[in-house]
Structure formats: C-alpha cells, structure tokens
Coordinates of C-alpha atoms in Angstrom, one line a residue:
Chain A
M865 CA 112.7 103.7 61.4
D866 CA 110.7 101.6 63.9
I867 CA 108.9 103.8 66.4
K868 CA 106.5 102.2 68.8
I869 CA 103.6 104.2 70.2
S870 CA 101.6 102.6 73.0
E871 CA 97.8 103.0 73.2
E872 CA 98.3 105.2 76.3
V873 CA 100.7 107.6 74.5
A874 CA 98.4 107.5 71.4
N875 CA 95.6 108.8 73.6
L876 CA 97.8 111.4 75.1
L877 CA 98.7 112.6 71.6
K878 CA 95.1 112.8 70.7
D879 CA 94.4 114.9 73.9
N880 CA 97.2 117.2 72.9
G881 CA 96.0 117.5 69.3
L882 CA 99.1 115.9 67.9
K883 CA 99.4 113.2 65.2
A884 CA 101.6 110.1 65.4
E885 CA 103.1 110.9 62.0
E886 CA 104.2 114.3 63.3
M887 CA 106.0 112.7 66.2
E888 CA 107.6 110.1 64.0
K889 CA 109.0 112.9 61.8
V890 CA 110.3 114.8 64.9
I891 CA 112.2 111.7 66.0
K892 CA 113.5 110.8 62.5
D893 CA 114.8 114.4 61.9
A894 CA 116.4 114.5 65.4
E895 CA 118.2 111.1 64.9
E896 CA 119.4 112.2 61.4
S897 CA 120.6 115.6 62.5
G898 CA 121.7 114.9 66.0
K899 CA 119.8 118.0 67.1
K900 CA 118.2 116.8 70.4
L901 CA 118.6 116.7 74.1
E902 CA 119.7 113.4 75.8
S903 CA 119.1 112.8 79.5
K904 CA 122.3 112.6 81.5
D905 CA 121.6 108.9 82.2
G906 CA 121.2 108.3 78.5
S907 CA 117.7 106.8 78.9
K908 CA 115.6 109.5 77.1
C909 CA 115.8 111.9 74.3
L910 CA 113.8 115.1 73.7
A911 CA 113.4 116.5 70.2
K912 CA 111.3 119.3 68.7
A913 CA 109.9 120.7 65.5
E914 CA 108.9 124.3 65.1
D915 CA 106.7 126.1 62.7
D916 CA 105.2 129.6 62.9
N917 CA 102.3 128.5 65.1
L918 CA 103.3 125.5 67.1
T919 CA 106.4 123.8 68.6
C920 CA 105.9 120.0 69.0
Y921 CA 108.1 117.8 71.2
A922 CA 108.7 114.1 71.2
L923 CA 110.1 112.5 74.4
Y924 CA 111.4 109.1 73.4
S925 CA 113.8 106.3 74.2
A926 CA 115.6 103.5 72.4
S927 CA 113.7 100.2 72.3
N928 CA 114.8 96.9 70.7
G929 CA 116.8 98.5 67.9
G930 CA 114.1 101.2 67.3
F931 CA 112.5 103.8 69.4
S932 CA 109.6 104.1 71.7
L933 CA 107.6 107.4 72.0
D934 CA 107.1 108.2 75.7
S935 CA 105.2 111.4 75.4
G936 CA 104.3 114.2 73.0
Y937 CA 103.3 117.8 73.7
A938 CA 103.2 121.2 72.1
H939 CA 102.9 124.9 72.8
K940 CA 101.9 127.9 70.8
M941 CA 104.1 130.5 72.4
K942 CA 107.2 130.8 70.3
M943 CA 110.6 130.9 72.0
V944 CA 112.6 133.7 70.5
G945 CA 115.8 134.1 72.6
P946 CA 117.3 134.7 76.0
T947 CA 115.3 136.9 78.4
G948 CA 117.3 140.1 79.0
G949 CA 119.4 139.5 75.8
E950 CA 121.8 136.9 77.0
F951 CA 122.0 133.8 79.1
N952 CA 123.7 134.1 82.5
V953 CA 125.3 130.7 82.3
E954 CA 127.2 131.2 85.6
A955 CA 124.0 131.8 87.5
A956 CA 122.0 129.1 85.9
D957 CA 121.2 125.7 87.2
E958 CA 122.4 122.8 85.2
A959 CA 119.5 120.8 83.6
D960 CA 119.3 117.0 83.6
W961 CA 119.9 117.1 79.9
I962 CA 122.9 117.2 77.4
C963 CA 122.7 118.9 74.0
K964 CA 123.7 116.0 71.9
K965 CA 124.8 118.1 69.0
C966 CA 127.2 120.2 71.1
N967 CA 127.9 117.5 73.8
E968 CA 127.3 120.3 76.3
N969 CA 125.4 120.3 79.6
A970 CA 122.1 122.1 79.1
I971 CA 121.0 124.8 81.6
E972 CA 117.7 126.0 83.0
A973 CA 117.2 129.6 82.0
N974 CA 114.5 132.2 81.2
V975 CA 113.7 132.6 77.5
D976 CA 111.5 135.1 75.8
M977 CA 108.3 133.6 74.4
T978 CA 106.0 135.4 72.0
Y979 CA 102.3 134.8 71.3
L980 CA 99.6 137.1 70.0
G981 CA 101.9 140.0 69.9
V982 CA 103.0 139.7 73.6
T983 CA 106.5 138.7 74.6
R984 CA 107.2 137.5 78.1
P985 CA 109.6 135.1 79.8
G986 CA 109.3 131.4 80.5
N987 CA 111.7 128.9 82.1
A988 CA 113.3 126.6 79.6
I989 CA 116.1 124.1 79.0
V990 CA 118.8 125.7 76.9
C991 CA 122.1 124.6 75.4
P992 CA 124.6 127.4 76.4
K993 CA 126.7 126.7 73.3
C994 CA 124.3 126.6 70.4
G995 CA 121.4 128.4 72.2
D996 CA 118.8 125.8 71.2
M997 CA 115.8 126.1 73.5
Y998 CA 113.4 123.4 74.7
L999 CA 110.3 123.5 77.0
G1000 CA 110.4 120.7 79.6
E1001 CA 107.2 118.7 79.8
D1002 CA 106.6 119.7 83.4
M1003 CA 106.5 123.4 82.3
V1004 CA 103.7 122.8 79.8
P1005 CA 100.8 123.4 82.1
T1006 CA 102.2 126.9 83.0
I1007 CA 102.7 127.9 79.4
K1008 CA 99.3 126.4 78.4
G1009 CA 97.7 128.5 81.2
A1010 CA 99.5 131.6 79.9
E1011 CA 98.4 130.9 76.4
G1012 CA 94.8 130.6 77.6
I1013 CA 94.9 133.9 79.4
L1014 CA 96.5 135.6 76.3
E1015 CA 93.8 134.2 74.0
E1016 CA 91.1 135.4 76.4
K1017 CA 92.5 138.9 76.7
R1018 CA 94.1 139.4 73.3
G1019 CA 92.3 137.0 71.0
Chain B
M717 CA 79.2 142.7 107.9
P718 CA 77.3 140.2 105.8
A719 CA 77.2 140.5 102.0
E720 CA 73.9 142.3 101.9
D721 CA 75.3 145.2 104.0
F722 CA 77.5 146.3 101.1
A723 CA 76.5 148.5 98.2
P724 CA 76.8 146.8 94.8
I725 CA 80.0 147.3 92.9
N726 CA 79.6 149.5 89.8
S727 CA 79.9 147.2 86.8
E728 CA 81.2 150.0 84.5
W729 CA 84.0 150.8 87.0
L730 CA 84.8 147.1 87.4
E731 CA 85.2 146.7 83.6
K732 CA 87.4 149.7 83.3
A733 CA 89.5 148.8 86.3
G734 CA 89.8 145.2 85.0
N735 CA 91.2 146.6 81.7
L736 CA 93.7 148.8 83.5
W737 CA 94.9 145.8 85.5
T738 CA 95.2 143.6 82.5
T739 CA 97.4 145.9 80.5
P740 CA 100.7 145.3 82.3
F741 CA 100.5 141.6 81.7
V742 CA 99.1 141.3 78.1
D743 CA 100.0 144.7 76.6
K744 CA 96.3 145.4 75.8
P745 CA 96.2 149.2 75.5
S746 CA 94.3 151.1 78.2
E747 CA 94.4 154.6 79.4
R748 CA 96.8 154.7 82.3
V749 CA 98.8 152.7 84.9
I750 CA 96.8 150.9 87.6
V751 CA 97.5 151.6 91.3
D752 CA 97.9 148.7 93.7
P753 CA 98.5 150.0 97.3
I754 CA 98.4 146.4 98.6
L755 CA 95.3 146.9 100.7
L756 CA 94.6 144.5 103.5
S757 CA 93.5 145.8 107.0
H758 CA 93.5 149.3 105.7
A759 CA 90.2 148.3 104.1
A760 CA 88.8 147.5 107.5
A761 CA 89.7 151.0 108.8
L762 CA 87.5 152.4 106.0
F763 CA 84.6 150.5 107.5
K764 CA 85.4 151.5 111.1
K765 CA 86.7 148.0 111.9
T766 CA 89.9 147.0 113.6
P767 CA 92.8 144.8 112.2
K768 CA 91.7 142.2 114.8
Y769 CA 88.2 142.1 113.2
F770 CA 89.7 142.0 109.8
W771 CA 91.9 138.9 110.4
E772 CA 89.4 137.1 112.5
N773 CA 86.7 137.4 109.8
P774 CA 88.3 136.4 106.5
D775 CA 85.0 136.5 104.5
E776 CA 84.2 140.0 105.7
A777 CA 87.8 141.0 105.2
A778 CA 87.6 139.9 101.5
R779 CA 84.4 141.9 101.1
M780 CA 85.9 145.0 102.6
V781 CA 89.0 144.8 100.4
C782 CA 86.8 144.4 97.3
Q783 CA 84.7 147.4 98.2
A784 CA 87.8 149.5 99.0
C785 CA 89.1 148.7 95.5
E786 CA 86.1 150.5 94.0
L787 CA 86.2 153.3 96.6
Y788 CA 89.8 154.1 95.7
D789 CA 89.7 153.1 92.0
I790 CA 92.6 150.6 92.3
T791 CA 93.5 147.0 91.3
P792 CA 90.2 145.2 91.4
V793 CA 91.3 142.0 93.2
G794 CA 90.2 140.7 96.5
H795 CA 93.0 139.6 98.9
Y796 CA 93.4 138.2 102.3
L797 CA 96.7 137.2 103.9
W798 CA 99.3 138.2 106.6
A799 CA 103.0 137.9 106.9
D800 CA 103.2 135.1 109.5
Y801 CA 101.4 132.5 107.4
W802 CA 102.1 128.7 107.9
G803 CA 103.4 128.8 111.5
Q804 CA 100.1 127.6 113.0
D805 CA 100.0 124.5 110.7
Y806 CA 103.2 123.3 112.4
G807 CA 102.2 124.0 116.0
A808 CA 103.1 127.7 116.4
E809 CA 100.8 129.8 118.5
I810 CA 99.6 133.1 117.2
K811 CA 98.1 136.1 118.8
I812 CA 95.4 138.0 116.9
Q813 CA 96.2 141.6 117.8
E814 CA 93.9 144.6 118.1
T815 CA 95.9 147.0 116.0
S816 CA 98.3 145.0 113.9
P817 CA 98.4 141.8 112.0
P818 CA 98.5 138.4 113.7
A819 CA 101.9 137.6 115.2
I820 CA 103.5 134.3 116.3
T821 CA 104.1 134.0 120.0
K822 CA 105.4 130.5 120.3
Y823 CA 107.5 128.7 117.6
P824 CA 107.5 125.0 117.0
I825 CA 111.3 124.9 116.5
K826 CA 113.2 125.9 119.5
E827 CA 116.5 124.2 119.2
P828 CA 118.7 123.2 116.2
E829 CA 118.0 119.6 117.1
D830 CA 114.3 120.2 116.4
I831 CA 115.0 120.8 112.7
D832 CA 115.9 117.2 112.0
K833 CA 112.7 115.9 113.5
F834 CA 110.6 118.6 111.9
E835 CA 108.3 117.1 109.2
V836 CA 106.9 119.1 106.3
K837 CA 103.2 118.7 105.9
S838 CA 101.8 117.1 102.7
P839 CA 99.5 119.1 100.4
E840 CA 96.6 117.0 101.9
E841 CA 97.5 118.0 105.5
L842 CA 98.0 121.6 104.6
K843 CA 94.7 121.7 102.8
E844 CA 93.0 120.9 106.1
G845 CA 95.2 123.2 108.2
P846 CA 94.3 126.5 109.8
T847 CA 96.1 128.7 107.3
F848 CA 94.3 127.4 104.3
K849 CA 91.0 127.3 106.2
D850 CA 91.0 131.1 106.6
H851 CA 92.7 131.8 103.3
F852 CA 90.2 129.7 101.3
K853 CA 87.3 131.2 103.3
A854 CA 88.3 134.7 102.0
L855 CA 89.1 133.5 98.5
D856 CA 85.8 131.6 98.2
T857 CA 83.9 134.7 99.3
V858 CA 85.6 136.7 96.5
L859 CA 84.8 133.9 94.0
E860 CA 81.2 133.6 95.0
E861 CA 80.3 137.3 95.6
Y862 CA 82.9 139.2 93.5
P863 CA 83.8 136.7 90.7
Q864 CA 85.3 139.4 88.5
M865 CA 87.7 140.4 91.3
F866 CA 88.9 136.9 91.8
A867 CA 92.6 136.1 91.2
P868 CA 93.6 133.3 93.6
I869 CA 96.9 133.8 95.3
T870 CA 99.1 131.6 97.5
Q871 CA 101.0 133.6 100.1
L872 CA 104.3 131.7 100.1
A873 CA 106.7 134.4 101.2
G874 CA 110.2 133.3 100.7
P875 CA 112.0 130.3 102.3
M876 CA 113.6 132.6 104.9
E877 CA 110.2 134.0 105.9
V878 CA 108.7 130.6 106.2
A879 CA 111.6 129.4 108.3
T880 CA 111.3 132.3 110.6
N881 CA 107.7 131.5 111.1
W882 CA 108.8 128.1 112.3
A883 CA 111.7 129.2 114.5
G884 CA 112.3 132.6 116.1
I885 CA 114.1 135.0 113.8
E886 CA 116.8 135.7 116.4
D887 CA 117.5 131.9 116.7
V888 CA 117.7 131.5 112.9
F889 CA 120.0 134.4 112.5
M890 CA 122.2 133.1 115.3
W891 CA 122.3 129.6 113.7
M892 CA 123.3 131.2 110.4
I893 CA 126.5 132.2 112.1
T894 CA 127.1 129.2 114.4
E895 CA 125.5 126.3 112.4
P896 CA 124.8 127.5 108.9
E897 CA 124.4 123.9 107.6
I898 CA 121.4 123.4 110.0
V899 CA 119.8 126.6 108.5
D900 CA 120.3 125.1 105.0
K901 CA 118.4 122.1 106.2
L902 CA 115.6 124.3 107.7
I903 CA 115.4 126.4 104.5
G904 CA 115.3 123.1 102.5
K905 CA 112.2 122.1 104.5
A906 CA 110.7 125.6 104.0
T907 CA 111.2 125.2 100.2
E908 CA 109.5 121.8 100.2
H909 CA 106.6 123.4 102.2
M910 CA 106.2 126.2 99.6
V911 CA 105.8 123.7 96.8
N912 CA 103.2 121.7 98.8
A913 CA 101.2 124.8 99.7
C914 CA 101.1 126.0 96.1
K915 CA 100.0 122.6 94.9
V916 CA 96.9 123.0 97.1
T917 CA 95.9 126.3 95.6
A918 CA 96.5 125.1 92.1
E919 CA 94.4 122.0 92.7
K920 CA 91.5 124.0 94.2
Y921 CA 91.4 127.0 91.8
G922 CA 93.6 126.2 88.8
A923 CA 95.4 129.3 87.5
N924 CA 96.9 131.3 90.4
V925 CA 99.5 133.8 91.5
M926 CA 102.2 132.8 94.0
I927 CA 103.5 135.6 96.2
T928 CA 107.1 135.0 97.1
G929 CA 110.1 137.2 97.7
S930 CA 112.5 138.2 100.3
V931 CA 111.4 140.2 103.3
V932 CA 113.4 139.1 106.3
A933 CA 116.3 138.4 104.0
S934 CA 117.0 142.0 103.1
G935 CA 120.2 144.1 102.9
D936 CA 119.6 145.7 106.4
L937 CA 120.0 142.4 108.0
L938 CA 122.0 140.1 105.8
E939 CA 125.0 140.2 103.5
R940 CA 124.6 139.5 99.8
E941 CA 126.1 136.0 100.1
Q942 CA 123.7 135.2 102.9
I943 CA 120.7 136.4 101.0
K944 CA 121.9 134.3 98.0
R945 CA 122.4 131.2 100.0
F946 CA 119.5 131.3 102.4
S947 CA 116.9 133.2 100.3
Y948 CA 117.5 133.6 96.6
E949 CA 118.8 130.2 95.6
P950 CA 116.3 128.1 97.7
Q951 CA 113.5 130.4 96.4
C952 CA 114.5 129.8 92.8
K953 CA 114.4 126.1 93.5
A954 CA 110.9 126.4 95.1
V955 CA 109.5 128.5 92.3
K956 CA 110.8 126.1 89.6
N957 CA 109.3 123.2 91.4
V958 CA 106.0 125.1 92.0
L959 CA 105.7 125.9 88.3
K960 CA 106.6 122.3 87.4
A961 CA 103.8 121.2 89.8
G962 CA 101.3 123.0 87.7
A963 CA 100.9 126.1 89.8
G964 CA 101.1 129.7 88.5
P965 CA 101.3 131.1 85.9
G966 CA 101.5 134.2 88.1
V967 CA 104.8 134.8 90.0
Y968 CA 105.1 137.9 92.1
Y969 CA 108.6 138.6 93.6
H970 CA 108.0 140.9 96.5
L971 CA 111.5 142.2 97.6
C972 CA 110.5 144.1 100.7
G973 CA 112.9 146.5 102.5
N974 CA 116.4 147.5 101.4
H975 CA 117.7 145.3 98.6
T976 CA 120.5 147.4 97.3
N977 CA 123.0 144.6 97.9
S978 CA 121.0 141.8 96.3
F979 CA 118.1 142.9 94.0
D980 CA 120.1 142.1 90.8
L981 CA 120.2 138.5 91.8
W982 CA 116.5 138.2 90.9
K983 CA 117.2 139.1 87.2
D984 CA 117.9 135.4 86.7
A985 CA 115.1 134.1 89.0
P986 CA 112.8 131.6 87.3
M987 CA 110.0 133.5 85.5
S988 CA 106.7 132.6 83.9
P989 CA 104.9 134.8 81.3
F990 CA 103.1 136.6 84.1
T991 CA 105.9 137.6 86.5
V992 CA 106.1 140.8 88.5
V993 CA 109.1 142.1 90.3
Q994 CA 108.8 144.7 93.1
V995 CA 111.7 146.1 95.1
G996 CA 111.0 148.2 98.2
N997 CA 114.0 150.3 99.1
D998 CA 117.4 151.3 97.7
G999 CA 119.2 152.0 101.0
K1000 CA 117.0 154.3 102.9
D1001 CA 115.3 155.6 99.8
V1002 CA 112.4 154.3 97.9
F1003 CA 113.6 152.0 95.1
P1004 CA 113.7 154.2 92.0
S1005 CA 111.4 153.1 89.2
G1006 CA 114.0 154.1 86.6
K1007 CA 116.5 151.7 88.2
L1008 CA 113.8 148.9 88.4
V1009 CA 113.0 149.3 84.7
E1010 CA 116.7 149.5 83.8
H1011 CA 117.3 146.0 85.4
F1012 CA 113.9 144.3 84.9
G1013 CA 112.0 146.1 82.2
D1014 CA 113.2 143.9 79.4
R1015 CA 112.4 140.8 81.5
C1016 CA 109.0 141.1 83.2
T1017 CA 106.3 143.4 84.6
C1018 CA 107.8 146.0 87.0
F1019 CA 106.0 147.1 90.2
G1020 CA 107.2 150.6 91.0
V1021 CA 106.7 151.7 94.6
V1022 CA 105.8 154.6 96.8
D1023 CA 107.3 154.6 100.3
T1024 CA 104.9 153.0 102.7
K1025 CA 106.1 155.3 105.5
L1026 CA 105.3 158.3 103.3
I1027 CA 101.8 156.9 102.7
D1028 CA 101.4 156.4 106.4
R1029 CA 102.9 159.7 107.7
G1030 CA 103.4 162.0 104.8
T1031 CA 101.1 164.6 103.4
P1032 CA 98.9 163.9 100.4
R1033 CA 101.1 166.3 98.4
Q1034 CA 104.2 164.4 99.3
V1035 CA 102.6 161.1 98.3
Y1036 CA 101.2 162.7 95.1
D1037 CA 104.7 164.0 94.1
Q1038 CA 106.5 160.8 94.8
T1039 CA 103.9 158.7 92.9
A1040 CA 104.2 161.1 90.0
E1041 CA 108.0 160.9 89.9
Q1042 CA 107.9 157.1 90.1
L1043 CA 105.3 156.9 87.4
Q1044 CA 107.1 159.1 84.9
A1045 CA 110.2 157.0 85.3
G1046 CA 108.4 153.7 84.8
K1047 CA 105.0 153.9 83.2
D1048 CA 106.1 152.8 79.7
S1049 CA 108.3 149.9 80.8
P1050 CA 108.4 147.5 77.9
R1051 CA 106.7 144.6 79.7
G1052 CA 104.2 146.5 81.8
F1053 CA 104.2 148.7 84.9
I1054 CA 102.2 148.9 88.1
I1055 CA 102.5 151.6 90.7
G1056 CA 101.8 150.7 94.3
S1057 CA 103.1 150.9 97.9
S1058 CA 106.4 149.4 98.8
C1059 CA 104.6 147.0 101.2
E1060 CA 101.1 146.5 102.7
C1061 CA 99.2 149.8 103.0
P1062 CA 99.4 150.7 106.7
T1063 CA 96.1 150.2 108.5
Y1064 CA 95.6 153.7 109.6
A1065 CA 97.2 155.5 106.6
P1066 CA 95.1 158.6 105.8
P1067 CA 92.7 157.7 103.0
A1068 CA 93.6 161.1 101.4
N1069 CA 97.1 159.7 100.8
V1070 CA 95.9 156.5 99.0
H1071 CA 93.7 158.8 97.0
A1072 CA 96.7 161.0 96.2
M1073 CA 98.4 158.0 94.6
V1074 CA 95.4 157.3 92.4
K1075 CA 95.1 161.0 91.5
A1076 CA 98.8 161.1 90.5
A1077 CA 98.2 158.0 88.3
K1078 CA 95.4 159.8 86.6
D1079 CA 97.5 162.9 86.1
Y1080 CA 100.9 161.3 85.3
G1081 CA 100.3 157.7 84.5
K1082 CA 98.9 157.9 81.0
Y1083 CA 100.6 155.5 78.7
E1084 CA 102.6 157.0 75.8
K1085 CA 103.7 153.7 74.3
F1086 CA 100.3 152.6 72.9

C-alpha cells in the first residue's frame, strides 16, 4: 500500500511522538476492515488504533491510487463508552463524518474517558449504530490539557 | 490597598485548601467537600470597601478575594468579574454603582435593524477592549502575587446574557415574540463573540475555565422551547467551538435562577473532563443536591447550592442546616461535588452566614467514598 507522508506531516508525527510505521498500519487496517470515518464530502478518512495506553489516529486522503497522510495524533485517555450510559441520538448534533462500516451519519456526543483511575466526559465523534468513538483533531488540545492536569495531580 | 497592606497567606492552609479543591475534579482523596460561595464584592465588604471600589480597582479586588478565601477557608481561587461583561466593548455605557455591580445604562443595539449592522469583534480587538483590560489586570495580579490561587477564567455567560448586554432585555424579549428570527441572528453573533473571547484567554494563559450558562434564560422568564432555541442550543455550539479553539479544559455551566423546566437539557451539553454543572433553583426552592446528582452525577462534577437569599437574609443556623442537608445528599457524587451559593455571594451577607456554610462542610461534608 502506497502511503505518502510529507516532510511537514513527518515533523508533526515526531512532535506528537508517533512513528510513520504506526500510521501506515492504522491506515492499512482501516482500509482492510472498513472500520473508519469518512468525511461527508468523501475527501478525508479518519482511522484509529487503540492499545491500553494510547489511541493513535491517522487522518488521510486518497492520492494517486494510494493514500496521503494528512495528520496524525494520539491521546492517553481511553474512551470507554457513552457518558450517562447511552447516547441521546435525538439531541446530538450530526458530525461531518460517516461511519464507513455502518454507512451511518456520525454524531457529536459526550463519551467517558478514563486515565490514571479518573473517568470524566469528553466530546467525541460517535457512530450511533456501532458505537465506535473517535476524538476529532480539534479536541486534542483540550484532552491533552486534561491529561497534563491529571498527571500533575494523580501521577 | 496595595499588596504590602495584606497579611501573607498561610502556606499550610493554602496547600490543604488546594487539595480540597482538586478532589472533585481528579478524585484525589481529601478530607471533605470544598465550599465555594462565589465571592466577589462580598470580599470588599470584609475590608470595609464598597462594591464601587471593588469593581473600579480590579487588582485590589483580586487581592481582597484571595485574602477572603483564607479568612473563610473556601476555594482558594482569585476571581474578578461581573454579570454585564462585554457591553462596553461594543459601545454600551456602564455605570459603576456604589452598592451593586456595574450596570449598563445605554445599549449599542436599539432597533432590530441594528443587529444586521452589528459586527462581532475579533480576538485581537477584544484583547485591547475595556472588559479584558480590567479582567486581565485582576488575573495578572493573582498570577503574580498569589500564583497558587491562579485559575484563569473567561466570563462568557450564555448567548442570551451576552445578547442582553448588547440590547435591552425588554427589547430582546419583545423581539422573541415579534421577530424571533432576528433574535436568532443576534444570538448567533453572541455565540461568535463567546468563541473569540475565549480564544483571547486561552492564548494569554493556556489552560482556563470558561464560565457559561443560562441566567436571563431561566424558567421564570422563558418557556422550555425558548430556552432551548435561544440559550441551550447556541450555547452548545459556542462551547464546542471554544473547546475546538483550544480553550478549556474547564467548563462551568452556571444555571442561575429557576430551571425546573429546562435543567435536563444540559445533560447532553458538550463536556470536557473538567466540567461542572450548577443549578440554582427548582421552582421557588433551592435546587436539591439529590436531584442534581441523580441527573448529572454520572456525567460531571456537581455544584450543589445553598440559597443566596438565605445567605443574605437568613440566620447562621438556617444557612448551616440547608448546607448540611445539601451536603449529605450530594457529597459522594461519583464525579465530584462542590457546595456553594446558588449565585454570587451578596455583598453585605453576614460573614457569620458564610462561615456557617464552611462549618457545615466541616461537620457534614466528610467524604465516605474514599
């Protein structure tokens, strides 16, 4: 699979402590499984890989028969489920994304996030059908800020 | 009063109070629930100063608030703000009053036609405006002189509150009936302003707390659908955009007044890991902590309240009893609990009543969950 990573994006990955190979694997797995978000205009995809300590995201687009990585980011807070026990789909705003696996419009909703034994809410992009949860890139500074405070107070 | 006129803050107290304040947000065990009576000009009264003096001197105001925190043994954070923020930046005239907070006397929007022409200030313009000039003077004082009591806030209020600081409340309420679409437009501009204002605080201080909520838009004045349309939904949009702009991570939803008909809407409001929800009244009664925890306890930190009128006019025993009752119903809320007043502590509330809240927290606010 041909995945292009510009110098600018490579530097961003370095700043975020991510490796190109990790991002390539995220994209490859998403393309094989179909488990990803696609922007409503079809121009971008967002895929993720989770382990116990980190959730990594690849924001990418199709390019000359292959793919181009547009951004990569990660967070340590682990998303565990809907805040309050269930998503209120009726009250939620529609996100600019579609869950490719379910072909369902994603919504913006609060999800519980756990880190260092503390569980609190965060606003995420969610598929109301399969319940898959993603953190939008623009919410990363908020979550990183929260992680920093938790590390200072709980670490 | 310059900095040298104040006695130094006791470092042992500060450390202990800091731990109490941290618990509701990070679940780090401490002894008891912290008390936050939302002190502003009440602090001035403790130093024999007037509200006028308080709001005309943001640096001294911040010092007095910090000192009052130690005096009462309450949330160790320096604040300075008032309800009618942001009017002046857009041409409103305000009157600094002797015995109450500053009030707007002339609004920049007088007719519905003015709304189309009304331009929202950019973050750069707001940064140089009168509201931030005073706000930052106070916050910088806390940062320099009381760094451990520094938690920068942006006083956003809600879109309806910002809108009614640009146009008279009676006009906005009339337009809600006669020309609701024009109010949507006004509220849209207030929402845009809120995002720009928060960007300024985030850029200057980094991590911060946005105070938002619904004060004018309460159940005594508006129907649920009106609150939803003109307050809740635009506010959600603003908070999301504020968080996306890098502000936060603190979000404080201050639902002042009677919110029986609408408080549940906020269960789905956008939240960050450090979100607090406070609801003032349930009809004519203080909002029960048990009800607050039932609806919000599995979502965010709950701010239980003691009736501001009671703090102002009640006896210490009445304040003590209500605080104890609210504490017992809320103190072990799963995501943290704070006890405080339902709105700003009245300027001339008896100090014995504020002390009664703290005394009740010491007697009834001990955590059982840790």
